[in-house]
Amino acid sequence: YPFTLSGHEFLALDQLDSALSSFKAALSQDPRHFSAYYGLGGVMMRKEEVATALQDFRNALEIHPRHSVLLCYIGITLNSLGRKREALRCLSKSEELDPNNPQVLFQKATILKQGGNWDETYEILLKLSLLLPQEASVLQFLGEVQDELGLVHKAILSFNKALSLLPRHHKSIKIINQY
């Protein structure tokens, strides 16, 4: 456990080689330590070794098969490899396990948007905006989709709310509200 903990600390500090060594040391002590495989996957994603990251996340999932976060990261990794259908299946499984996980919903909406599935993207973002009403990036994303769907008034409201959540834009909001 201490090696895994230090690995996650090194990963958070972006010290990838030290993180890699720590996770490998953890796995040499306990080859069934799913968190060490999860950490290795994180290191490999940052190193842009996406296929290796996918295998590491899958190794972790084999140990802990109903872990929604692992399924989410596998979905993200599959999307990075251009395997969007598989990514969406993983994200849907993750959503079944944890229906209110914002990261899963955001990733799913991102992939659906890339595929031009505007209506489904919109439904997910509406749910996400209820879960995270103070998250500017979600409201901006929602505004973009609303605009694409021709919901211009709603899009303007979403963009306005997103801007209002960012302190550096308060002056801009005052100018916009004058019109």
PDB file of C-alpha atoms in Angstrom:
ATOM      1  CA  TYR A   1       0.000   0.000   0.000  1.00  0.00           C
ATOM      2  CA  PRO A   2       2.734   2.582   0.754  1.00  0.00           C
ATOM      3  CA  PHE A   3       4.219   2.152  -2.738  1.00  0.00           C
ATOM      4  CA  THR A   4       0.824   2.726  -4.345  1.00  0.00           C
ATOM      5  CA  LEU A   5       0.187   5.767  -2.190  1.00  0.00           C
ATOM      6  CA  SER A   6       3.554   7.278  -3.072  1.00  0.00           C
ATOM      7  CA  GLY A   7       2.915   6.423  -6.737  1.00  0.00           C
ATOM      8  CA  HIS A   8      -0.314   8.416  -6.712  1.00  0.00           C
ATOM      9  CA  GLU A   9       1.474  11.296  -4.978  1.00  0.00           C
ATOM     10  CA  PHE A  10       4.214  11.276  -7.616  1.00  0.00           C
ATOM     11  CA  LEU A  11       1.577  11.110 -10.355  1.00  0.00           C
ATOM     12  CA  ALA A  12      -0.232  14.117  -8.886  1.00  0.00           C
ATOM     13  CA  LEU A  13       3.089  15.992  -8.906  1.00  0.00           C
ATOM     14  CA  ASP A  14       3.693  14.903 -12.519  1.00  0.00           C
ATOM     15  CA  GLN A  15       6.832  12.990 -11.524  1.00  0.00           C
ATOM     16  CA  LEU A  16       6.030  10.173 -13.912  1.00  0.00           C
ATOM     17  CA  ASP A  17       9.226   8.108 -13.634  1.00  0.00           C
ATOM     18  CA  SER A  18       9.005   8.038  -9.832  1.00  0.00           C
ATOM     19  CA  ALA A  19       5.311   7.184 -10.022  1.00  0.00           C
ATOM     20  CA  LEU A  20       6.045   4.358 -12.456  1.00  0.00           C
ATOM     21  CA  SER A  21       8.711   2.925 -10.135  1.00  0.00           C
ATOM     22  CA  SER A  22       6.394   3.124  -7.133  1.00  0.00           C
ATOM     23  CA  PHE A  23       3.497   1.391  -8.888  1.00  0.00           C
ATOM     24  CA  LYS A  24       5.782  -1.361 -10.176  1.00  0.00           C
ATOM     25  CA  ALA A  25       7.165  -1.852  -6.656  1.00  0.00           C
ATOM     26  CA  ALA A  26       3.610  -2.102  -5.325  1.00  0.00           C
ATOM     27  CA  LEU A  27       2.743  -4.763  -7.896  1.00  0.00           C
ATOM     28  CA  SER A  28       5.881  -6.744  -7.074  1.00  0.00           C
ATOM     29  CA  GLN A  29       4.606  -6.910  -3.476  1.00  0.00           C
ATOM     30  CA  ASP A  30       0.971  -7.596  -4.416  1.00  0.00           C
ATOM     31  CA  PRO A  31       0.167  -8.443  -8.043  1.00  0.00           C
ATOM     32  CA  ARG A  32      -3.576  -8.079  -7.314  1.00  0.00           C
ATOM     33  CA  HIS A  33      -3.384  -4.457  -6.203  1.00  0.00           C
ATOM     34  CA  PHE A  34      -5.899  -2.860  -8.583  1.00  0.00           C
ATOM     35  CA  SER A  35      -5.023   0.689  -7.499  1.00  0.00           C
ATOM     36  CA  ALA A  36      -1.420   0.184  -8.638  1.00  0.00           C
ATOM     37  CA  TYR A  37      -2.616  -0.918 -12.092  1.00  0.00           C
ATOM     38  CA  TYR A  38      -4.964   2.089 -12.160  1.00  0.00           C
ATOM     39  CA  GLY A  39      -1.990   4.328 -11.322  1.00  0.00           C
ATOM     40  CA  LEU A  40       0.137   2.707 -14.023  1.00  0.00           C
ATOM     41  CA  GLY A  41      -2.647   3.425 -16.493  1.00  0.00           C
ATOM     42  CA  GLY A  42      -2.618   7.067 -15.425  1.00  0.00           C
ATOM     43  CA  VAL A  43       1.135   7.277 -15.919  1.00  0.00           C
ATOM     44  CA  MET A  44       0.919   5.675 -19.351  1.00  0.00           C
ATOM     45  CA  MET A  45      -1.872   8.043 -20.425  1.00  0.00           C
ATOM     46  CA  ARG A  46       0.277  11.035 -19.436  1.00  0.00           C
ATOM     47  CA  LYS A  47       3.181   9.533 -21.337  1.00  0.00           C
ATOM     48  CA  GLU A  48       0.800   9.105 -24.292  1.00  0.00           C
ATOM     49  CA  GLU A  49       1.350   5.350 -24.316  1.00  0.00           C
ATOM     50  CA  VAL A  50      -2.373   4.838 -24.712  1.00  0.00           C
ATOM     51  CA  ALA A  51      -2.408   1.136 -25.666  1.00  0.00           C
ATOM     52  CA  THR A  52      -0.314   0.305 -22.591  1.00  0.00           C
ATOM     53  CA  ALA A  53      -2.606   2.451 -20.435  1.00  0.00           C
ATOM     54  CA  LEU A  54      -5.604   0.521 -21.737  1.00  0.00           C
ATOM     55  CA  GLN A  55      -4.014  -2.779 -20.716  1.00  0.00           C
ATOM     56  CA  ASP A  56      -3.177  -1.414 -17.256  1.00  0.00           C
ATOM     57  CA  PHE A  57      -6.749  -0.178 -16.724  1.00  0.00           C
ATOM     58  CA  ARG A  58      -8.069  -3.548 -17.940  1.00  0.00           C
ATOM     59  CA  ASN A  59      -5.762  -5.357 -15.502  1.00  0.00           C
ATOM     60  CA  ALA A  60      -7.222  -3.242 -12.698  1.00  0.00           C
ATOM     61  CA  LEU A  61     -10.770  -3.944 -13.890  1.00  0.00           C
ATOM     62  CA  GLU A  62     -10.085  -7.677 -13.947  1.00  0.00           C
ATOM     63  CA  ILE A  63      -9.350  -7.456 -10.220  1.00  0.00           C
ATOM     64  CA  HIS A  64     -12.226  -5.083  -9.441  1.00  0.00           C
ATOM     65  CA  PRO A  65     -14.821  -5.704 -12.200  1.00  0.00           C
ATOM     66  CA  ARG A  66     -17.590  -3.417 -10.914  1.00  0.00           C
ATOM     67  CA  HIS A  67     -15.495  -0.304 -10.397  1.00  0.00           C
ATOM     68  CA  SER A  68     -17.215   2.539 -12.247  1.00  0.00           C
ATOM     69  CA  VAL A  69     -14.143   4.786 -12.310  1.00  0.00           C
ATOM     70  CA  LEU A  70     -12.052   2.079 -13.965  1.00  0.00           C
ATOM     71  CA  LEU A  71     -14.746   1.598 -16.600  1.00  0.00           C
ATOM     72  CA  CYS A  72     -14.774   5.352 -17.152  1.00  0.00           C
ATOM     73  CA  TYR A  73     -11.010   5.463 -17.672  1.00  0.00           C
ATOM     74  CA  ILE A  74     -11.166   2.516 -20.036  1.00  0.00           C
ATOM     75  CA  GLY A  75     -13.809   4.446 -21.989  1.00  0.00           C
ATOM     76  CA  ILE A  76     -11.619   7.553 -22.080  1.00  0.00           C
ATOM     77  CA  THR A  77      -8.668   5.462 -23.232  1.00  0.00           C
ATOM     78  CA  LEU A  78     -10.676   3.686 -25.935  1.00  0.00           C
ATOM     79  CA  ASN A  79     -11.854   7.063 -27.186  1.00  0.00           C
ATOM     80  CA  SER A  80      -8.226   8.217 -27.354  1.00  0.00           C
ATOM     81  CA  LEU A  81      -7.562   5.201 -29.561  1.00  0.00           C
ATOM     82  CA  GLY A  82     -10.452   6.187 -31.839  1.00  0.00           C
ATOM     83  CA  ARG A  83     -12.635   3.286 -30.685  1.00  0.00           C
ATOM     84  CA  LYS A  84     -15.692   5.426 -29.950  1.00  0.00           C
ATOM     85  CA  ARG A  85     -18.365   2.680 -29.926  1.00  0.00           C
ATOM     86  CA  GLU A  86     -16.408   0.602 -27.429  1.00  0.00           C
ATOM     87  CA  ALA A  87     -15.749   3.745 -25.405  1.00  0.00           C
ATOM     88  CA  LEU A  88     -19.461   4.536 -25.255  1.00  0.00           C
ATOM     89  CA  ARG A  89     -20.257   0.958 -24.175  1.00  0.00           C
ATOM     90  CA  CYS A  90     -17.743   1.221 -21.313  1.00  0.00           C
ATOM     91  CA  LEU A  91     -19.047   4.611 -20.280  1.00  0.00           C
ATOM     92  CA  SER A  92     -22.622   3.301 -20.344  1.00  0.00           C
ATOM     93  CA  LYS A  93     -21.611   0.392 -18.082  1.00  0.00           C
ATOM     94  CA  SER A  94     -19.913   2.874 -15.774  1.00  0.00           C
ATOM     95  CA  GLU A  95     -23.047   5.028 -15.761  1.00  0.00           C
ATOM     96  CA  GLU A  96     -25.168   1.991 -14.824  1.00  0.00           C
ATOM     97  CA  LEU A  97     -22.945   1.483 -11.772  1.00  0.00           C
ATOM     98  CA  ASP A  98     -22.815   5.178 -10.853  1.00  0.00           C
ATOM     99  CA  PRO A  99     -25.548   7.143 -12.671  1.00  0.00           C
ATOM    100  CA  ASN A 100     -24.550  10.500 -11.194  1.00  0.00           C
ATOM    101  CA  ASN A 101     -20.818  10.386 -11.848  1.00  0.00           C
ATOM    102  CA  PRO A 102     -20.129  13.745 -13.538  1.00  0.00           C
ATOM    103  CA  GLN A 103     -16.955  12.597 -15.270  1.00  0.00           C
ATOM    104  CA  VAL A 104     -18.728   9.663 -16.907  1.00  0.00           C
ATOM    105  CA  LEU A 105     -21.534  11.917 -18.111  1.00  0.00           C
ATOM    106  CA  PHE A 106     -19.125  14.576 -19.392  1.00  0.00           C
ATOM    107  CA  GLN A 107     -17.000  12.029 -21.276  1.00  0.00           C
ATOM    108  CA  LYS A 108     -20.079  10.376 -22.755  1.00  0.00           C
ATOM    109  CA  ALA A 109     -21.455  13.744 -23.888  1.00  0.00           C
ATOM    110  CA  THR A 110     -18.094  14.633 -25.437  1.00  0.00           C
ATOM    111  CA  ILE A 111     -17.988  11.458 -27.513  1.00  0.00           C
ATOM    112  CA  LEU A 112     -21.622  11.787 -28.550  1.00  0.00           C
ATOM    113  CA  LYS A 113     -21.000  15.380 -29.642  1.00  0.00           C
ATOM    114  CA  GLN A 114     -18.018  14.250 -31.719  1.00  0.00           C
ATOM    115  CA  GLY A 115     -20.362  11.815 -33.458  1.00  0.00           C
ATOM    116  CA  GLY A 116     -22.977  14.495 -34.091  1.00  0.00           C
ATOM    117  CA  ASN A 117     -25.525  12.969 -31.695  1.00  0.00           C
ATOM    118  CA  TRP A 118     -26.813  16.363 -30.589  1.00  0.00           C
ATOM    119  CA  ASP A 119     -30.117  15.310 -28.981  1.00  0.00           C
ATOM    120  CA  GLU A 120     -28.524  12.636 -26.794  1.00  0.00           C
ATOM    121  CA  THR A 121     -25.653  14.980 -25.925  1.00  0.00           C
ATOM    122  CA  TYR A 122     -28.192  17.620 -24.931  1.00  0.00           C
ATOM    123  CA  GLU A 123     -30.073  15.233 -22.615  1.00  0.00           C
ATOM    124  CA  ILE A 124     -26.870  14.191 -20.866  1.00  0.00           C
ATOM    125  CA  LEU A 125     -25.727  17.796 -20.455  1.00  0.00           C
ATOM    126  CA  LEU A 126     -29.078  18.793 -18.980  1.00  0.00           C
ATOM    127  CA  LYS A 127     -28.620  16.080 -16.345  1.00  0.00           C
ATOM    128  CA  LEU A 128     -25.013  17.117 -15.802  1.00  0.00           C
ATOM    129  CA  SER A 129     -25.969  20.779 -15.415  1.00  0.00           C
ATOM    130  CA  LEU A 130     -28.370  19.773 -12.630  1.00  0.00           C
ATOM    131  CA  LEU A 131     -25.620  17.809 -10.903  1.00  0.00           C
ATOM    132  CA  LEU A 132     -23.053  20.614 -11.337  1.00  0.00           C
ATOM    133  CA  PRO A 133     -25.012  23.869 -11.588  1.00  0.00           C
ATOM    134  CA  GLN A 134     -21.949  25.958 -10.734  1.00  0.00           C
ATOM    135  CA  GLU A 135     -19.568  24.359 -13.253  1.00  0.00           C
ATOM    136  CA  ALA A 136     -18.827  26.870 -16.015  1.00  0.00           C
ATOM    137  CA  SER A 137     -17.376  24.310 -18.441  1.00  0.00           C
ATOM    138  CA  VAL A 138     -20.575  22.236 -18.304  1.00  0.00           C
ATOM    139  CA  LEU A 139     -22.736  25.296 -18.936  1.00  0.00           C
ATOM    140  CA  GLN A 140     -20.519  26.403 -21.814  1.00  0.00           C
ATOM    141  CA  PHE A 141     -20.722  22.906 -23.335  1.00  0.00           C
ATOM    142  CA  LEU A 142     -24.499  22.946 -22.857  1.00  0.00           C
ATOM    143  CA  GLY A 143     -24.673  26.345 -24.568  1.00  0.00           C
ATOM    144  CA  GLU A 144     -22.697  25.056 -27.545  1.00  0.00           C
ATOM    145  CA  VAL A 145     -25.080  22.117 -27.967  1.00  0.00           C
ATOM    146  CA  GLN A 146     -28.150  24.304 -27.500  1.00  0.00           C
ATOM    147  CA  ASP A 147     -26.831  26.636 -30.178  1.00  0.00           C
ATOM    148  CA  GLU A 148     -26.253  23.694 -32.528  1.00  0.00           C
ATOM    149  CA  LEU A 149     -29.855  22.544 -31.905  1.00  0.00           C
ATOM    150  CA  GLY A 150     -31.174  26.023 -32.699  1.00  0.00           C
ATOM    151  CA  LEU A 151     -32.108  26.763 -29.082  1.00  0.00           C
ATOM    152  CA  VAL A 152     -30.470  30.166 -29.313  1.00  0.00           C
ATOM    153  CA  HIS A 153     -32.208  31.808 -26.341  1.00  0.00           C
ATOM    154  CA  LYS A 154     -31.323  28.864 -24.073  1.00  0.00           C
ATOM    155  CA  ALA A 155     -27.765  28.905 -25.424  1.00  0.00           C
ATOM    156  CA  ILE A 156     -27.384  32.592 -24.575  1.00  0.00           C
ATOM    157  CA  LEU A 157     -28.662  31.935 -21.053  1.00  0.00           C
ATOM    158  CA  SER A 158     -26.234  29.029 -20.605  1.00  0.00           C
ATOM    159  CA  PHE A 159     -23.278  31.054 -21.908  1.00  0.00           C
ATOM    160  CA  ASN A 160     -24.253  34.001 -19.718  1.00  0.00           C
ATOM    161  CA  LYS A 161     -24.469  31.816 -16.620  1.00  0.00           C
ATOM    162  CA  ALA A 162     -21.122  30.182 -17.469  1.00  0.00           C
ATOM    163  CA  LEU A 163     -19.489  33.591 -17.775  1.00  0.00           C
ATOM    164  CA  SER A 164     -21.036  34.762 -14.513  1.00  0.00           C
ATOM    165  CA  LEU A 165     -19.382  31.882 -12.670  1.00  0.00           C
ATOM    166  CA  LEU A 166     -15.918  33.019 -13.698  1.00  0.00           C
ATOM    167  CA  PRO A 167     -14.875  36.033 -11.590  1.00  0.00           C
ATOM    168  CA  ARG A 168     -12.630  37.464 -14.292  1.00  0.00           C
ATOM    169  CA  HIS A 169     -15.673  37.897 -16.557  1.00  0.00           C
ATOM    170  CA  HIS A 170     -17.893  39.957 -14.238  1.00  0.00           C
ATOM    171  CA  LYS A 171     -17.053  43.138 -16.153  1.00  0.00           C
ATOM    172  CA  SER A 172     -18.005  41.445 -19.443  1.00  0.00           C
ATOM    173  CA  ILE A 173     -21.307  40.289 -17.947  1.00  0.00           C
ATOM    174  CA  LYS A 174     -22.201  43.848 -16.950  1.00  0.00           C
ATOM    175  CA  ILE A 175     -21.574  45.008 -20.515  1.00  0.00           C
ATOM    176  CA  ILE A 176     -23.624  42.145 -21.989  1.00  0.00           C
ATOM    177  CA  ASN A 177     -26.515  42.789 -19.601  1.00  0.00           C
ATOM    178  CA  GLN A 178     -26.721  46.433 -20.753  1.00  0.00           C
ATOM    179  CA  TYR A 179     -28.066  45.247 -24.102  1.00  0.00           C
TER     180      TYR A 179
END
